[in-house]
Amino acid sequence: MRFIPHTPGDVRQMLAVIGAGDVEELFCEVPAALRLQRPLDLPAARSEAELLAELAQLARRNATAETHRLFLGGGAYSHFIPAVVDHLISRSEFYTAYTPYQPEISQGTLQAIFEFQTLICQLTGMDVANASMYDGASACAEAVLMACRATRRARVLLAASLHPDYRATVATYCRYLDVELVEVPFDETGRTDPAALAARMDEGCAALVLGYPNFFGVIEDLAGAARLSAACGARLVAAVQEPLALGLLKSPGELGADIVVGEGQSFGLPLSFGGPYLGFFAARNQDLRNLPGRLVGETVDHQGRRGFVLTLATREQHIRREKATSNICSNQGLCALAATIYLALFGRRGLRELAEHNFAKAAYARERIAALPGFRLPFSGPVFNEFVVEAPLPAVEVLRRVQAQDILGGIPLARWYPRLPQSFVVCVTEQNRREDIDALCAVLSGGAP
C-alpha cells in the first residue's frame, strides 16, 4: 500500500469536525516538556525513483540465500518453493488473514483451513489440529498452558535442547502465572539425558517438552519420554522446528506424544527475515476442548450439501474470558493456505523424497566436516538435516572467516550455551548443492571456496 499523507485541507477539515483549533491542541494533555518542539530531523523529501534506488542499495547489504551460500537453520529453513504456491495464494479472494466468521461467504477459506488441519493431523499422527497459531514458539507456549489446564498441574519440564526461542517464549507466557519451569539437561548424544529426566519426572508434572528434532538437530527418544510421561500422567509435548523431518521420521503421534506443535515455515513460506511464519498445533481427542485458537469442521447444510464452519473457538471473543483457552486473535490463514498447497503438491511420497534429499546431503556434509583437521562432531545422536560442529577456534571467529567468503556457515551456540563456545549448528537442505558443501569444507579447513 502506498503511503498518501493528509493534505493541509484534510487536516483542517478533520480538526473542524472534532472542534480543535490546531494539531497542537490535540496533544494538550501531554506535558509540553515531553513534546518535541521542532520538526523531526529527517532528510529532505526525495522522488519515488530516488527513494526506491536508495532502498535497493540498502537491501543489497543484507546477506541472504540469494547472495550467499546458506547453511543456517535453527527454526527457519531455506527450501525450494514451487511457483504454483505463490501463484495460487495470490488470488485476490485469499487476500485476508482475518478469521472467516461467516461460513456462507467464506467456504473457500474455511475449506482451506480444514484441509490444513487434516494434513497436519496426517503429518503428526494426531487426532485433531487447529489453525491460527502465530509461529512455532507461541504454539509451544500454548501447548504448555494447555497441558497445565488439562492436568491441573503447574510444573513443566523443558529440555535444554529445545529451541532457545521456544523456551524463552514459554517463560514469557508463564512469567505471571503460577507455573514452575524446570530445565532438563542433555547428554553426550545431544539428546535429553534420560537419567536426569527420570529424576525430575513425577506426578506433579504437567508436561515434558522436547524438540523433535531438537535445536542441535538431534532426534530425541520420544518413545522413551512418552513412557515416562504416561506413567506420571503428564503430557508429552513434541515441538517440531523442522517439520520436513516428519516426511522421513516416525510421527510424534506414533511414538506416544500427546501434543505436537511446530513451525510450518518449511512448507512453502519464504525466509523473509523471520516472518510471517506459521505455527501448527495438534493433539489427541482427550484434549479437544482445551485446544487454543479455533477449529474448522466439516458438516452438511439442510439440503445435505457439504460445507465447512467454525466448530470450536474457545477464545475470549467467543466465551467468557476466564473460560477462554487463548487470546490469539489473528489468523495466519494465508500462510496456512500456502502450507496446504505445498503439502498437497508434494504429497506423501514427494515429501518423503524431499526429506531423503535433505538427510542424504546433511550426511555427506557431516562426513566431510568431521574429517577436517581440528573439527569434530560433539554429539553422537541421530540427526536429520542439522548437526552440531565443534571447531578448533571460537565458533564466532570461524564463522566470520567463512562469511568473508560469502558463505553463511552456521549458527554459533555460545549465545545460548556458554559452555559450547567453539560449537555451531550447520543446516543442509535440498537447496545446497554438493559444490556448496565442498566450498564450506574448503573454507573451514583454511582454503579457498
Short mmCIF file of C-alpha atoms in Angstrom, two decimals:
data_model
loop_
_atom_site.label_atom_id
_atom_site.label_comp_id
_atom_site.label_asym_id
_atom_site.label_seq_id
_atom_site.Cartn_x
_atom_site.Cartn_y
_atom_site.Cartn_z
CA MET A 1 0.00 0.00 0.00
CA ARG A 2 1.29 3.45 -0.90
CA PHE A 3 1.54 5.99 1.90
CA ILE A 4 -0.53 9.04 0.98
CA PRO A 5 -0.21 11.80 3.61
CA HIS A 6 -3.02 14.10 4.51
CA THR A 7 -3.15 17.42 2.73
CA PRO A 8 -3.40 20.66 4.79
CA GLY A 9 -7.02 20.82 3.67
CA ASP A 10 -7.67 17.29 5.03
CA VAL A 11 -6.15 18.28 8.37
CA ARG A 12 -8.22 21.46 8.62
CA GLN A 13 -11.38 19.53 7.83
CA MET A 14 -10.71 16.86 10.49
CA LEU A 15 -9.83 19.46 13.13
CA ALA A 16 -13.03 21.35 12.34
CA VAL A 17 -15.11 18.23 12.79
CA ILE A 18 -13.71 17.48 16.26
CA GLY A 19 -13.66 21.10 17.30
CA ALA A 20 -9.89 21.54 17.70
CA GLY A 21 -8.18 24.75 16.69
CA ASP A 22 -4.92 23.17 15.56
CA VAL A 23 -2.86 19.98 15.85
CA GLU A 24 -1.12 21.19 19.00
CA GLU A 25 -4.48 21.29 20.74
CA LEU A 26 -4.87 17.57 20.11
CA PHE A 27 -1.85 16.92 22.31
CA CYS A 28 -2.53 19.48 25.03
CA GLU A 29 -2.87 16.71 27.65
CA VAL A 30 0.78 15.74 27.07
CA PRO A 31 3.11 17.98 29.10
CA ALA A 32 4.92 20.47 26.89
CA ALA A 33 8.30 19.30 28.23
CA LEU A 34 7.65 15.87 26.78
CA ARG A 35 6.69 17.12 23.34
CA LEU A 36 9.17 17.67 20.54
CA GLN A 37 9.25 21.38 19.84
CA ARG A 38 10.91 21.15 16.45
CA PRO A 39 10.37 19.23 13.21
CA LEU A 40 11.74 15.69 13.03
CA ASP A 41 15.36 15.52 11.90
CA LEU A 42 14.70 13.91 8.56
CA PRO A 43 16.42 14.33 5.22
CA ALA A 44 14.72 16.34 2.52
CA ALA A 45 11.95 14.68 0.58
CA ARG A 46 13.01 12.62 -2.43
CA SER A 47 11.33 11.44 -5.54
CA GLU A 48 9.86 7.93 -5.61
CA ALA A 49 12.58 6.80 -8.01
CA GLU A 50 15.36 8.13 -5.77
CA LEU A 51 13.81 6.53 -2.71
CA LEU A 52 13.44 3.13 -4.36
CA ALA A 53 17.05 3.27 -5.55
CA GLU A 54 18.27 4.00 -2.01
CA LEU A 55 16.17 1.22 -0.53
CA ALA A 56 17.50 -1.21 -3.11
CA GLN A 57 21.04 -0.16 -2.22
CA LEU A 58 20.36 -0.75 1.47
CA ALA A 59 18.77 -4.14 0.71
CA ARG A 60 21.91 -5.23 -1.15
CA ARG A 61 23.82 -5.00 2.15
CA ASN A 62 21.81 -7.94 3.50
CA ALA A 63 23.28 -11.42 3.37
CA THR A 64 20.54 -13.70 2.09
CA ALA A 65 20.02 -17.07 0.48
CA GLU A 66 20.24 -15.27 -2.87
CA THR A 67 23.59 -13.61 -2.16
CA HIS A 68 25.36 -16.24 -0.05
CA ARG A 69 25.70 -19.99 0.25
CA LEU A 70 23.41 -20.65 3.17
CA PHE A 71 23.85 -23.24 5.92
CA LEU A 72 21.63 -21.61 8.53
CA GLY A 73 18.71 -23.44 10.11
CA GLY A 74 17.70 -23.19 13.73
CA GLY A 75 13.97 -22.90 13.09
CA ALA A 76 13.99 -21.12 9.69
CA TYR A 77 14.89 -23.13 6.61
CA SER A 78 15.74 -22.43 3.01
CA HIS A 79 13.59 -24.82 0.99
CA PHE A 80 12.57 -24.63 -2.63
CA ILE A 81 9.07 -23.20 -3.12
CA PRO A 82 7.33 -24.24 -6.36
CA ALA A 83 5.96 -21.27 -8.30
CA VAL A 84 2.43 -22.63 -8.11
CA VAL A 85 2.30 -21.92 -4.37
CA ASP A 86 2.70 -18.16 -4.73
CA HIS A 87 0.54 -18.16 -7.85
CA LEU A 88 -2.42 -19.73 -6.10
CA ILE A 89 -2.22 -17.79 -2.84
CA SER A 90 -2.03 -14.58 -4.87
CA ARG A 91 -5.66 -14.95 -5.92
CA SER A 92 -7.48 -11.96 -4.51
CA GLU A 93 -10.14 -13.99 -2.70
CA PHE A 94 -7.44 -15.35 -0.39
CA TYR A 95 -6.01 -11.95 0.48
CA THR A 96 -7.16 -11.82 4.06
CA ALA A 97 -5.59 -13.01 7.28
CA TYR A 98 -8.83 -12.46 9.12
CA THR A 99 -10.96 -15.14 10.70
CA PRO A 100 -13.70 -16.44 8.38
CA TYR A 101 -16.59 -15.90 10.78
CA GLN A 102 -19.36 -16.06 8.17
CA PRO A 103 -19.44 -19.55 6.65
CA GLU A 104 -21.99 -18.61 3.98
CA ILE A 105 -19.43 -16.34 2.30
CA SER A 106 -16.18 -18.00 3.44
CA GLN A 107 -16.43 -21.57 2.20
CA GLY A 108 -13.16 -21.42 0.26
CA THR A 109 -11.11 -20.14 3.18
CA LEU A 110 -12.83 -22.47 5.63
CA GLN A 111 -12.19 -25.48 3.41
CA ALA A 112 -8.53 -24.47 3.04
CA ILE A 113 -8.18 -24.34 6.84
CA PHE A 114 -9.99 -27.67 7.16
CA GLU A 115 -7.57 -29.23 4.66
CA PHE A 116 -4.63 -27.70 6.54
CA GLN A 117 -5.86 -29.23 9.81
CA THR A 118 -6.28 -32.60 8.08
CA LEU A 119 -2.77 -32.54 6.62
CA ILE A 120 -1.25 -31.58 9.97
CA CYS A 121 -3.07 -34.50 11.63
CA GLN A 122 -1.71 -36.89 9.00
CA LEU A 123 1.79 -35.48 9.34
CA THR A 124 1.91 -35.54 13.13
CA GLY A 125 -0.14 -38.70 13.70
CA MET A 126 -2.58 -36.88 15.96
CA ASP A 127 -6.38 -36.81 16.22
CA VAL A 128 -7.13 -33.12 15.86
CA ALA A 129 -5.31 -29.97 14.74
CA ASN A 130 -6.24 -26.31 14.80
CA ALA A 131 -5.27 -23.35 12.65
CA SER A 132 -4.20 -19.86 13.66
CA MET A 133 -1.04 -20.21 15.72
CA TYR A 134 1.38 -17.33 15.15
CA ASP A 135 4.53 -19.43 14.93
CA GLY A 136 6.23 -22.47 16.40
CA ALA A 137 7.38 -20.72 19.58
CA SER A 138 3.96 -19.34 20.52
CA ALA A 139 2.36 -22.69 19.65
CA CYS A 140 4.81 -24.32 22.07
CA ALA A 141 3.86 -21.88 24.82
CA GLU A 142 0.16 -22.52 24.17
CA ALA A 143 0.84 -26.26 24.46
CA VAL A 144 2.38 -25.75 27.88
CA LEU A 145 -0.64 -23.77 29.04
CA MET A 146 -2.98 -26.40 27.63
CA ALA A 147 -1.14 -29.18 29.43
CA CYS A 148 -1.43 -27.27 32.70
CA ARG A 149 -5.17 -26.80 32.17
CA ALA A 150 -5.73 -30.43 31.23
CA THR A 151 -3.74 -31.93 34.11
CA ARG A 152 -4.48 -29.18 36.68
CA ARG A 153 -0.77 -29.20 37.48
CA ALA A 154 1.77 -26.39 37.36
CA ARG A 155 5.21 -27.88 36.86
CA VAL A 156 6.65 -28.17 33.36
CA LEU A 157 9.88 -29.84 32.25
CA LEU A 158 11.65 -28.15 29.34
CA ALA A 159 14.52 -29.88 27.59
CA ALA A 160 17.67 -27.74 27.49
CA SER A 161 18.00 -28.91 23.90
CA LEU A 162 14.64 -27.37 22.99
CA HIS A 163 14.92 -24.34 20.68
CA PRO A 164 16.07 -21.43 22.91
CA ASP A 165 13.47 -19.09 21.42
CA TYR A 166 10.75 -21.61 22.22
CA ARG A 167 11.99 -21.83 25.81
CA ALA A 168 12.10 -18.04 26.08
CA THR A 169 8.56 -17.72 24.72
CA VAL A 170 7.29 -20.32 27.18
CA ALA A 171 8.98 -18.40 30.01
CA THR A 172 7.37 -15.16 28.84
CA TYR A 173 3.90 -16.71 28.68
CA CYS A 174 4.34 -18.19 32.16
CA ARG A 175 6.04 -15.20 33.79
CA TYR A 176 2.98 -14.10 35.74
CA LEU A 177 1.34 -17.48 36.07
CA ASP A 178 1.84 -19.95 38.86
CA VAL A 179 3.82 -22.29 36.60
CA GLU A 180 7.20 -23.72 37.55
CA LEU A 181 9.59 -24.33 34.63
CA VAL A 182 12.31 -26.92 35.16
CA GLU A 183 15.15 -27.44 32.70
CA VAL A 184 16.35 -30.95 31.83
CA PRO A 185 19.99 -31.20 30.62
CA PHE A 186 21.25 -33.06 27.56
CA ASP A 187 23.97 -35.68 27.44
CA GLU A 188 26.84 -36.53 25.08
CA THR A 189 24.39 -37.74 22.44
CA GLY A 190 22.75 -34.32 22.20
CA ARG A 191 19.52 -35.89 23.43
CA THR A 192 17.79 -35.16 26.70
CA ASP A 193 19.62 -37.00 29.46
CA PRO A 194 17.35 -39.97 30.36
CA ALA A 195 18.66 -40.27 33.92
CA ALA A 196 18.16 -36.55 34.61
CA LEU A 197 14.71 -36.73 33.07
CA ALA A 198 13.68 -39.70 35.19
CA ALA A 199 14.90 -37.91 38.32
CA ARG A 200 12.77 -34.84 37.57
CA MET A 201 9.63 -36.54 36.32
CA ASP A 202 6.97 -37.17 38.94
CA GLU A 203 3.22 -36.96 39.44
CA GLY A 204 3.43 -33.18 39.91
CA CYS A 205 4.50 -32.63 36.30
CA ALA A 206 2.01 -31.20 33.85
CA ALA A 207 4.16 -31.61 30.76
CA LEU A 208 7.50 -32.53 29.30
CA VAL A 209 8.52 -30.52 26.21
CA LEU A 210 11.08 -31.95 23.77
CA GLY A 211 12.26 -30.81 20.36
CA TYR A 212 11.79 -33.30 17.51
CA PRO A 213 14.42 -32.84 16.13
CA ASN A 214 15.82 -30.61 18.85
CA PHE A 215 17.82 -27.39 18.45
CA PHE A 216 21.01 -29.38 17.84
CA GLY A 217 19.28 -31.26 15.05
CA VAL A 218 19.33 -34.43 17.15
CA ILE A 219 16.30 -36.72 17.14
CA GLU A 220 15.05 -37.20 20.68
CA ASP A 221 13.85 -40.52 22.06
CA LEU A 222 10.17 -39.65 22.04
CA ALA A 223 9.01 -43.19 22.71
CA GLY A 224 11.05 -43.42 25.92
CA ALA A 225 9.90 -39.97 27.02
CA ALA A 226 6.30 -40.92 26.28
CA ARG A 227 6.52 -43.92 28.58
CA LEU A 228 7.88 -41.78 31.41
CA SER A 229 5.27 -39.07 30.87
CA ALA A 230 2.38 -41.50 30.70
CA ALA A 231 3.47 -43.21 33.91
CA CYS A 232 3.23 -39.86 35.71
CA GLY A 233 0.09 -38.60 34.00
CA ALA A 234 1.94 -35.74 32.31
CA ARG A 235 1.50 -34.61 28.72
CA LEU A 236 4.40 -35.14 26.32
CA VAL A 237 4.76 -32.14 24.02
CA ALA A 238 6.81 -32.60 20.84
CA ALA A 239 7.97 -29.28 19.38
CA VAL A 240 8.93 -29.63 15.71
CA GLN A 241 11.07 -26.78 14.43
CA GLU A 242 11.82 -28.52 11.09
CA PRO A 243 8.58 -30.28 10.06
CA LEU A 244 10.10 -31.64 6.85
CA ALA A 245 11.73 -34.21 9.14
CA LEU A 246 8.28 -35.73 9.62
CA GLY A 247 8.39 -36.81 5.98
CA LEU A 248 11.05 -39.32 6.98
CA LEU A 249 10.77 -39.92 10.72
CA LYS A 250 8.04 -41.71 12.62
CA SER A 251 5.34 -39.26 13.54
CA PRO A 252 5.26 -37.99 17.14
CA GLY A 253 1.77 -39.45 17.47
CA GLU A 254 3.06 -42.94 16.65
CA LEU A 255 5.74 -42.53 19.32
CA GLY A 256 3.29 -41.53 22.04
CA ALA A 257 3.31 -37.73 22.08
CA ASP A 258 0.16 -36.11 23.50
CA ILE A 259 0.58 -32.69 21.89
CA VAL A 260 2.55 -31.82 18.76
CA VAL A 261 3.40 -28.23 17.91
CA GLY A 262 5.80 -26.69 15.47
CA GLU A 263 6.75 -24.18 12.86
CA GLY A 264 5.31 -24.58 9.37
CA GLN A 265 7.66 -22.20 7.53
CA SER A 266 9.37 -25.09 5.77
CA PHE A 267 6.15 -25.74 3.85
CA GLY A 268 6.03 -23.10 1.16
CA LEU A 269 6.87 -19.96 3.15
CA PRO A 270 9.97 -17.90 2.36
CA LEU A 271 12.57 -16.99 4.97
CA SER A 272 11.52 -13.32 4.80
CA PHE A 273 13.91 -12.24 7.55
CA GLY A 274 11.83 -14.05 10.15
CA GLY A 275 8.20 -13.88 9.19
CA PRO A 276 5.32 -14.03 8.91
CA TYR A 277 5.56 -17.69 9.81
CA LEU A 278 3.01 -20.32 10.72
CA GLY A 279 2.59 -22.30 13.90
CA PHE A 280 0.74 -25.59 13.97
CA PHE A 281 -0.87 -27.36 16.90
CA ALA A 282 -2.19 -30.91 17.09
CA ALA A 283 -3.41 -33.02 19.98
CA ARG A 284 -5.37 -36.09 20.95
CA ASN A 285 -9.13 -36.16 21.29
CA GLN A 286 -8.89 -36.20 25.08
CA ASP A 287 -7.73 -32.57 24.98
CA LEU A 288 -10.05 -31.37 22.24
CA ARG A 289 -11.90 -28.84 24.38
CA ASN A 290 -8.68 -27.43 25.78
CA LEU A 291 -7.26 -26.52 22.38
CA PRO A 292 -6.35 -22.86 21.87
CA GLY A 293 -7.32 -20.96 18.76
CA ARG A 294 -10.09 -22.27 16.55
CA LEU A 295 -11.15 -25.38 14.69
CA VAL A 296 -12.87 -25.65 11.35
CA GLY A 297 -15.17 -28.64 10.95
CA GLU A 298 -16.97 -30.33 8.08
CA THR A 299 -20.76 -30.61 8.07
CA VAL A 300 -23.78 -30.62 5.75
CA ASP A 301 -26.47 -27.98 5.29
CA HIS A 302 -30.23 -28.60 5.45
CA GLN A 303 -30.11 -29.83 1.86
CA GLY A 304 -27.35 -32.30 2.62
CA ARG A 305 -24.64 -30.34 0.84
CA ARG A 306 -21.09 -30.48 2.19
CA GLY A 307 -19.96 -27.35 4.00
CA PHE A 308 -17.41 -26.02 6.48
CA VAL A 309 -17.88 -24.00 9.67
CA LEU A 310 -16.01 -22.84 12.73
CA THR A 311 -16.89 -25.60 15.17
CA LEU A 312 -14.81 -24.70 18.20
CA ALA A 313 -13.39 -21.32 19.10
CA THR A 314 -12.65 -21.14 22.79
CA ARG A 315 -11.26 -17.64 22.57
CA GLU A 316 -12.08 -14.68 24.75
CA GLN A 317 -14.12 -13.11 21.93
CA HIS A 318 -16.47 -16.07 21.93
CA ILE A 319 -16.74 -17.16 25.54
CA ARG A 320 -16.14 -15.69 28.98
CA ARG A 321 -12.56 -14.50 29.34
CA GLU A 322 -11.90 -16.66 32.41
CA LYS A 323 -13.01 -19.71 30.40
CA ALA A 324 -11.02 -18.85 27.27
CA THR A 325 -8.12 -21.10 26.34
CA SER A 326 -6.34 -18.49 24.28
CA ASN A 327 -6.28 -14.82 23.41
CA ILE A 328 -4.88 -15.45 19.96
CA CYS A 329 -6.99 -13.28 17.71
CA SER A 330 -5.39 -13.15 14.29
CA ASN A 331 -5.44 -15.90 11.72
CA GLN A 332 -2.37 -16.96 9.74
CA GLY A 333 -4.81 -18.01 7.03
CA LEU A 334 -2.71 -17.08 4.02
CA CYS A 335 0.35 -18.84 5.47
CA ALA A 336 -1.76 -21.91 6.27
CA LEU A 337 -3.06 -21.86 2.71
CA ALA A 338 0.49 -21.76 1.34
CA ALA A 339 1.44 -24.73 3.52
CA THR A 340 -1.67 -26.61 2.43
CA ILE A 341 -0.89 -26.10 -1.26
CA TYR A 342 2.74 -27.06 -0.70
CA LEU A 343 1.85 -30.28 1.14
CA ALA A 344 -0.84 -31.23 -1.35
CA LEU A 345 1.55 -30.58 -4.22
CA PHE A 346 4.29 -32.84 -2.88
CA GLY A 347 2.02 -35.49 -1.43
CA ARG A 348 3.12 -38.24 0.92
CA ARG A 349 5.69 -39.71 -1.48
CA GLY A 350 7.09 -36.37 -2.64
CA LEU A 351 7.54 -35.15 0.92
CA ARG A 352 9.44 -38.31 1.80
CA GLU A 353 11.70 -37.95 -1.23
CA LEU A 354 12.42 -34.33 -0.32
CA ALA A 355 13.20 -35.34 3.26
CA GLU A 356 15.53 -38.06 1.98
CA HIS A 357 17.42 -35.47 -0.11
CA ASN A 358 17.88 -33.32 2.99
CA PHE A 359 19.02 -36.28 5.07
CA ALA A 360 21.49 -37.53 2.45
CA LYS A 361 23.06 -34.13 1.82
CA ALA A 362 23.40 -33.44 5.55
CA ALA A 363 25.04 -36.86 5.99
CA TYR A 364 27.55 -36.01 3.25
CA ALA A 365 28.33 -32.65 4.89
CA ARG A 366 28.73 -34.27 8.32
CA GLU A 367 31.16 -36.79 6.98
CA ARG A 368 33.22 -34.16 5.13
CA ILE A 369 33.38 -31.72 8.06
CA ALA A 370 34.17 -34.43 10.62
CA ALA A 371 37.17 -35.39 8.50
CA LEU A 372 38.65 -31.86 8.60
CA PRO A 373 41.67 -31.43 10.91
CA GLY A 374 40.61 -29.99 14.28
CA PHE A 375 36.89 -30.35 13.67
CA ARG A 376 34.65 -32.88 15.38
CA LEU A 377 31.00 -33.74 15.90
CA PRO A 378 30.41 -33.45 19.65
CA PHE A 379 27.02 -35.21 19.70
CA SER A 380 26.55 -38.85 18.71
CA GLY A 381 22.74 -38.88 18.44
CA PRO A 382 20.95 -39.38 15.10
CA VAL A 383 20.15 -36.24 13.12
CA PHE A 384 18.04 -35.15 10.15
CA ASN A 385 19.34 -32.10 8.26
CA GLU A 386 21.09 -30.19 11.06
CA PHE A 387 24.07 -31.10 13.21
CA VAL A 388 26.50 -29.50 15.65
CA VAL A 389 30.14 -28.99 14.72
CA GLU A 390 32.93 -28.21 17.18
CA ALA A 391 35.72 -26.11 15.68
CA PRO A 392 39.33 -25.73 16.88
CA LEU A 393 38.66 -22.00 17.43
CA PRO A 394 35.74 -19.98 18.82
CA ALA A 395 32.77 -20.56 16.53
CA VAL A 396 32.11 -16.85 16.04
CA GLU A 397 35.64 -16.36 14.74
CA VAL A 398 35.41 -19.33 12.39
CA LEU A 399 32.02 -18.30 11.01
CA ARG A 400 33.20 -14.72 10.48
CA ARG A 401 36.02 -16.04 8.34
CA VAL A 402 33.57 -18.21 6.42
CA GLN A 403 31.19 -15.31 5.86
CA ALA A 404 34.01 -13.32 4.29
CA GLN A 405 33.84 -15.91 1.51
CA ASP A 406 30.09 -15.30 1.00
CA ILE A 407 29.11 -18.40 2.98
CA LEU A 408 26.79 -18.30 5.99
CA GLY A 409 28.22 -21.39 7.63
CA GLY A 410 26.07 -21.93 10.72
CA ILE A 411 24.70 -20.62 13.99
CA PRO A 412 27.15 -20.27 16.92
CA LEU A 413 25.82 -21.83 20.10
CA ALA A 414 27.69 -19.75 22.69
CA ARG A 415 24.88 -17.20 22.90
CA TRP A 416 22.60 -19.80 24.49
CA TYR A 417 25.13 -22.40 25.64
CA PRO A 418 28.23 -20.62 27.06
CA ARG A 419 29.93 -23.95 27.70
CA LEU A 420 29.95 -24.63 23.95
CA PRO A 421 31.95 -21.62 22.69
CA GLN A 422 33.50 -23.49 19.78
CA SER A 423 30.34 -25.19 18.56
CA PHE A 424 27.88 -24.16 15.86
CA VAL A 425 24.85 -25.69 14.13
CA VAL A 426 25.09 -26.43 10.41
CA CYS A 427 21.94 -26.98 8.33
CA VAL A 428 21.89 -28.61 4.89
CA THR A 429 18.75 -28.67 2.76
CA GLU A 430 17.91 -29.66 -0.79
CA GLN A 431 18.94 -26.12 -1.79
CA ASN A 432 22.60 -26.84 -1.00
CA ARG A 433 24.47 -28.32 -3.94
CA ARG A 434 27.40 -30.65 -3.46
CA GLU A 435 29.80 -27.89 -4.60
CA ASP A 436 28.34 -25.60 -1.91
CA ILE A 437 29.12 -28.18 0.77
CA ASP A 438 32.60 -28.72 -0.66
CA ALA A 439 33.16 -24.95 -0.65
CA LEU A 440 32.15 -24.74 3.02
CA CYS A 441 34.56 -27.53 3.89
CA ALA A 442 37.37 -25.88 1.93
CA VAL A 443 36.95 -22.59 3.80
CA LEU A 444 36.63 -24.32 7.18
CA SER A 445 39.93 -26.06 6.54
CA GLY A 446 41.58 -22.72 5.76
CA GLY A 447 41.47 -22.85 1.98
CA ALA A 448 39.51 -21.00 -0.67
CA PRO A 449 35.95 -21.96 -1.66
#
